[in-house]
PDB file of C-alpha atoms in Angstrom:
ATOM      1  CA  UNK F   1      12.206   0.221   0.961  1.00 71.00           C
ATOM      2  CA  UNK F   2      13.480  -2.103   2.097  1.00 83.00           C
ATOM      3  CA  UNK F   3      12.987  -1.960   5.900  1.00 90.00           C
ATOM      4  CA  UNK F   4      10.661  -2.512   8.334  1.00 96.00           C
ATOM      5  CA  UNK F   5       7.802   0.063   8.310  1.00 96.00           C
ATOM      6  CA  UNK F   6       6.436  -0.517  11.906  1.00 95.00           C
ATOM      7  CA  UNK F   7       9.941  -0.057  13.628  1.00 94.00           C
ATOM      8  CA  UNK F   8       8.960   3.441  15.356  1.00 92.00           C
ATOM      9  CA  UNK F   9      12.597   5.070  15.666  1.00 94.00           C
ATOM     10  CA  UNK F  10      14.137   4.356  12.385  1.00 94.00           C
ATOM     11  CA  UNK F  11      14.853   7.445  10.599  1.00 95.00           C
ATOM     12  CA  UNK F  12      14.225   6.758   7.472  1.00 94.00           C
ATOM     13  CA  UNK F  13       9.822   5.566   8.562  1.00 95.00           C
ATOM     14  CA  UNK F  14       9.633   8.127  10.729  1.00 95.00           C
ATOM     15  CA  UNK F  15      10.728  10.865   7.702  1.00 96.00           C
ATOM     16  CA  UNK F  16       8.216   8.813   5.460  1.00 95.00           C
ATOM     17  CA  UNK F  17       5.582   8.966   8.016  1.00 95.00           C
ATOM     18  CA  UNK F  18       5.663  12.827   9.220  1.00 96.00           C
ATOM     19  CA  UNK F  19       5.607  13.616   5.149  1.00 97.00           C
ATOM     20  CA  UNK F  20       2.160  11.888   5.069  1.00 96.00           C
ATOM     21  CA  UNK F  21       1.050  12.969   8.001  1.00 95.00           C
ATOM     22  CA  UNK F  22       1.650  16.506   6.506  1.00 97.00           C
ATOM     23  CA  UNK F  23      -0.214  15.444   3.069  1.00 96.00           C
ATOM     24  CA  UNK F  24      -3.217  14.273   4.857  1.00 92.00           C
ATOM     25  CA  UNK F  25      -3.378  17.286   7.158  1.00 94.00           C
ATOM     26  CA  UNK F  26      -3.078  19.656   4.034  1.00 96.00           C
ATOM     27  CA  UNK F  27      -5.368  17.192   1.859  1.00 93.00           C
ATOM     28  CA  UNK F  28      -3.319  17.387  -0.789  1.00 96.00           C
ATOM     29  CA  UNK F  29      -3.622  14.604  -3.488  1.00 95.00           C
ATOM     30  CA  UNK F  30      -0.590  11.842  -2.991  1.00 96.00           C
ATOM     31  CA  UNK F  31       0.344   8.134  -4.401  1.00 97.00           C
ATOM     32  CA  UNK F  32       1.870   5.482  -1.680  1.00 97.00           C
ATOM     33  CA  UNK F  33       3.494   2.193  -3.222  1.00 97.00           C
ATOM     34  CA  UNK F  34       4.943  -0.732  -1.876  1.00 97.00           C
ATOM     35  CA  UNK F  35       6.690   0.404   1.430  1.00 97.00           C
ATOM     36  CA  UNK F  36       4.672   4.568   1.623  1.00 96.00           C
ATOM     37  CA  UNK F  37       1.759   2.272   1.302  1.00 97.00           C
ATOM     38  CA  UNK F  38       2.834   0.061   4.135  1.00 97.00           C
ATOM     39  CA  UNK F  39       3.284   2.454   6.557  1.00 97.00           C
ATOM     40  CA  UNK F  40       0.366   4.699   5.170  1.00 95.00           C
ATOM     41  CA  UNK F  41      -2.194   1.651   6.581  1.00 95.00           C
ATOM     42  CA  UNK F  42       0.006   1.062   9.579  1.00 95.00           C
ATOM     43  CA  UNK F  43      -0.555   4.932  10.318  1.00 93.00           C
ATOM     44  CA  UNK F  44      -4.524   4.320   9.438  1.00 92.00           C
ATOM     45  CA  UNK F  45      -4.115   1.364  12.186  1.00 93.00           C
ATOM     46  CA  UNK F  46      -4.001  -1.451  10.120  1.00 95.00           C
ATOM     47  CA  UNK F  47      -1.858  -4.498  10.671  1.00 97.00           C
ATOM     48  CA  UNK F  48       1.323  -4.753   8.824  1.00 98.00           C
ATOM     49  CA  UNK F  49       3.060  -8.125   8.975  1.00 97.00           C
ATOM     50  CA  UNK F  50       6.271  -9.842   8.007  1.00 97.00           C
ATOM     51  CA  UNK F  51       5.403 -11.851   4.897  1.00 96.00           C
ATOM     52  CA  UNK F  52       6.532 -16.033   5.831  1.00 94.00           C
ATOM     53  CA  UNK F  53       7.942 -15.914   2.357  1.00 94.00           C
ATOM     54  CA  UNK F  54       8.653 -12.391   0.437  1.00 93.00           C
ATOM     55  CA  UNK F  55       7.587 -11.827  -2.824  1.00 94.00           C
ATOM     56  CA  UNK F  56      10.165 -10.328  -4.724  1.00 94.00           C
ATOM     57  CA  UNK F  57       9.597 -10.113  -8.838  1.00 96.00           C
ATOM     58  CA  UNK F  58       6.146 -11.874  -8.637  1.00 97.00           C
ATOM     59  CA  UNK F  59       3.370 -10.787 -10.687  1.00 98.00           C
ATOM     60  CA  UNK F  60      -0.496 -11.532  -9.549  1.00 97.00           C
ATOM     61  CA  UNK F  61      -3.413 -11.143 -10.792  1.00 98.00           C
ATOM     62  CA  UNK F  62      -5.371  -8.781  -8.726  1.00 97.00           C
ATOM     63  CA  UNK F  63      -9.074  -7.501  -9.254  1.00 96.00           C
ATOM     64  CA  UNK F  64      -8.234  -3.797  -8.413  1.00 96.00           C
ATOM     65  CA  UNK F  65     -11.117  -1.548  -8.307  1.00 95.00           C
ATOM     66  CA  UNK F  66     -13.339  -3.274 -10.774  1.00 94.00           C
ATOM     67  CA  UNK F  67     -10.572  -4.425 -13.249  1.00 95.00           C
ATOM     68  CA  UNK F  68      -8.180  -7.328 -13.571  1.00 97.00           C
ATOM     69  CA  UNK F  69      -4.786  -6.412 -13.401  1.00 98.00           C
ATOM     70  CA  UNK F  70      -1.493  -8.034 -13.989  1.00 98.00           C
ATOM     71  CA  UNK F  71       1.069  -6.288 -11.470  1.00 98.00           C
ATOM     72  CA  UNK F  72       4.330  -6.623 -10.266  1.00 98.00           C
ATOM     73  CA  UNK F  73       4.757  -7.053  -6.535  1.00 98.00           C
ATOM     74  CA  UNK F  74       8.215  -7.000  -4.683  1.00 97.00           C
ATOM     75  CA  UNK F  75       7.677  -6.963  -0.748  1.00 97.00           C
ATOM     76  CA  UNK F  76       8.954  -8.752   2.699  1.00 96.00           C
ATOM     77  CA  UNK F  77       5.502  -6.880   4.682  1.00 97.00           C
ATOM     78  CA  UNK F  78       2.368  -6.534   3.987  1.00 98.00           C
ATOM     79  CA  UNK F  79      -0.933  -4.924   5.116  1.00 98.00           C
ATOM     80  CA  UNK F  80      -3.794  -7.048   6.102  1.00 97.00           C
ATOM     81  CA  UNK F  81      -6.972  -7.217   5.086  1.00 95.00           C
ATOM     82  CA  UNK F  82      -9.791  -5.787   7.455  1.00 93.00           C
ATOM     83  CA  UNK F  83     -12.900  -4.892   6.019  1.00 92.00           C
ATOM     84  CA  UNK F  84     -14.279  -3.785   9.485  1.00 91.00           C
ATOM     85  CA  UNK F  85     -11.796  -1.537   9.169  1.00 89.00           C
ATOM     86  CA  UNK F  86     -11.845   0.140   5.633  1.00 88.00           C
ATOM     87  CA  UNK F  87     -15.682   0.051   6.430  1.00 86.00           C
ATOM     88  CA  UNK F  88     -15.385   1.674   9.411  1.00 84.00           C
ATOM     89  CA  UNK F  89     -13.234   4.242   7.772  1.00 83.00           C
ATOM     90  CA  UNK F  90     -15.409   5.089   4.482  1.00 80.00           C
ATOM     91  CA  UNK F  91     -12.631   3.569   1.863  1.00 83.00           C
ATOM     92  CA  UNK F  92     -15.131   2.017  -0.697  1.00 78.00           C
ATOM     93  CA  UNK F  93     -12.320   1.143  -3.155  1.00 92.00           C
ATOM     94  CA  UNK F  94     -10.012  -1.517  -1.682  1.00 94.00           C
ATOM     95  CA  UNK F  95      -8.026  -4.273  -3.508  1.00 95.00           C
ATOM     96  CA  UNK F  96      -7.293  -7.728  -1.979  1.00 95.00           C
ATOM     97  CA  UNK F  97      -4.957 -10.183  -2.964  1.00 96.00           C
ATOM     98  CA  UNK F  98      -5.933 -13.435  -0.864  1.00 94.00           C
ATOM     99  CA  UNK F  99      -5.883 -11.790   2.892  1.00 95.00           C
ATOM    100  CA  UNK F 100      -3.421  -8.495   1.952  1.00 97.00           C
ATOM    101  CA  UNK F 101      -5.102  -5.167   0.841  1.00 97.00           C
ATOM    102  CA  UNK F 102      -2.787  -4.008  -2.220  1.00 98.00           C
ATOM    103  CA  UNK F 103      -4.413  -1.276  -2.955  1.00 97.00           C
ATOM    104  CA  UNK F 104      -6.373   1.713  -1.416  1.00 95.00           C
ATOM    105  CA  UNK F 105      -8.012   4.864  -2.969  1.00 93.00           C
ATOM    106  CA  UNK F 106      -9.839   8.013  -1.910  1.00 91.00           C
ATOM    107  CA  UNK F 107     -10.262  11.420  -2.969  1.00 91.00           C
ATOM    108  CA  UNK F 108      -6.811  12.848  -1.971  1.00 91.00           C
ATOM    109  CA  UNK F 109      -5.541   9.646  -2.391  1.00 93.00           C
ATOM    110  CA  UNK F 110      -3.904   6.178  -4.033  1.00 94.00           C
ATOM    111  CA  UNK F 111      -2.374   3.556  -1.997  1.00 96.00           C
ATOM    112  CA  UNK F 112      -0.632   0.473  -3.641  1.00 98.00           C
ATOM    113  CA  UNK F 113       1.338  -2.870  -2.558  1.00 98.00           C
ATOM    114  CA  UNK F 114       2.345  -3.635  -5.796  1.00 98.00           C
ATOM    115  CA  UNK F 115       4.578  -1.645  -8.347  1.00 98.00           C
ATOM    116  CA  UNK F 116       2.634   0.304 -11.245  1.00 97.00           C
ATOM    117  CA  UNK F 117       6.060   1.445 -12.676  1.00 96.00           C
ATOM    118  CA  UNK F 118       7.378  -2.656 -12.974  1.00 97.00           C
ATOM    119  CA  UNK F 119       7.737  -4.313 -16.164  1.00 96.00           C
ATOM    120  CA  UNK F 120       5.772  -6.974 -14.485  1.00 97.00           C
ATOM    121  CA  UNK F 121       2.666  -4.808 -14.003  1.00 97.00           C
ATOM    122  CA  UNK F 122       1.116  -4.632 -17.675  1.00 96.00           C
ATOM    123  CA  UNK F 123      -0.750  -1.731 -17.844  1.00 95.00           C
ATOM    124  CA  UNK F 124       1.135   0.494 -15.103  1.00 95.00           C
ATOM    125  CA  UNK F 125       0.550   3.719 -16.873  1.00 94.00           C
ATOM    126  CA  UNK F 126      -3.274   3.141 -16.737  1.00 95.00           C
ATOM    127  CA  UNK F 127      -2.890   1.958 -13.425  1.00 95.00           C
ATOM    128  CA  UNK F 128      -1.729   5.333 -12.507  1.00 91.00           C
TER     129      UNK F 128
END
């Protein structure tokens, strides 16, 4: 981050996006957080909104993939939720916080809102 990661001719997204473009074509394993993760759903044609009020040093509780977790979360955008969607496209392990999906996971890959590596989230390493 920071930035917007829908804008379609800023440098810096389209960089992020071709590298995960090239990740999922090679399925090789990857992680995503806060921003990668952003435009990893947007790619996967998920909505990715302006948050009305950022969340910058907040830490939620979050039921991610069968466990409560404390984790740290520091965004202005976020990814909604569509289960039609991550039904549609086989992901069985989602996270939602309210109406955001924080956190993704497949195979060849993790997807995450939040930050494992913050001091806010507790047990980051785990996480990981």
């Amino acid at each position: 981050g920071p930035g917007d990661p829908t804008h379609p001719t800023n440098e810096k997204m389209q960089i992020v996006r071709e590298v995960l473009e090239t990740l999922k074509e090679r399925q090789q394993r990857f992680l995503c957080v806060c921003l990668g993760h952003q435009i990893f759903c947007h790619s996967l044609g998920f909505d990715v909104v302006k948050k009305a009020k950022p969340t910058q040093g907040v830490q939620e509780s979050v039921d991610l993939f069968g466990a409560t977790e404390r984790l740290g979360f520091y965004n202005a955008f976020c990814v909604r939720h569509d289960a039609a969607r991550e039904r549609s496209a086989g992901f069985a392990d989602v996270a939602v916080l309210r109406d955001e999906l924080v956190g993704l996971r497949a195979p060849t890959f993790a997807s995450f809102q939040f930050h494992p590596e913050s001091i806010l989230s507790q047990n980051g390493a785990d996480v990981l």
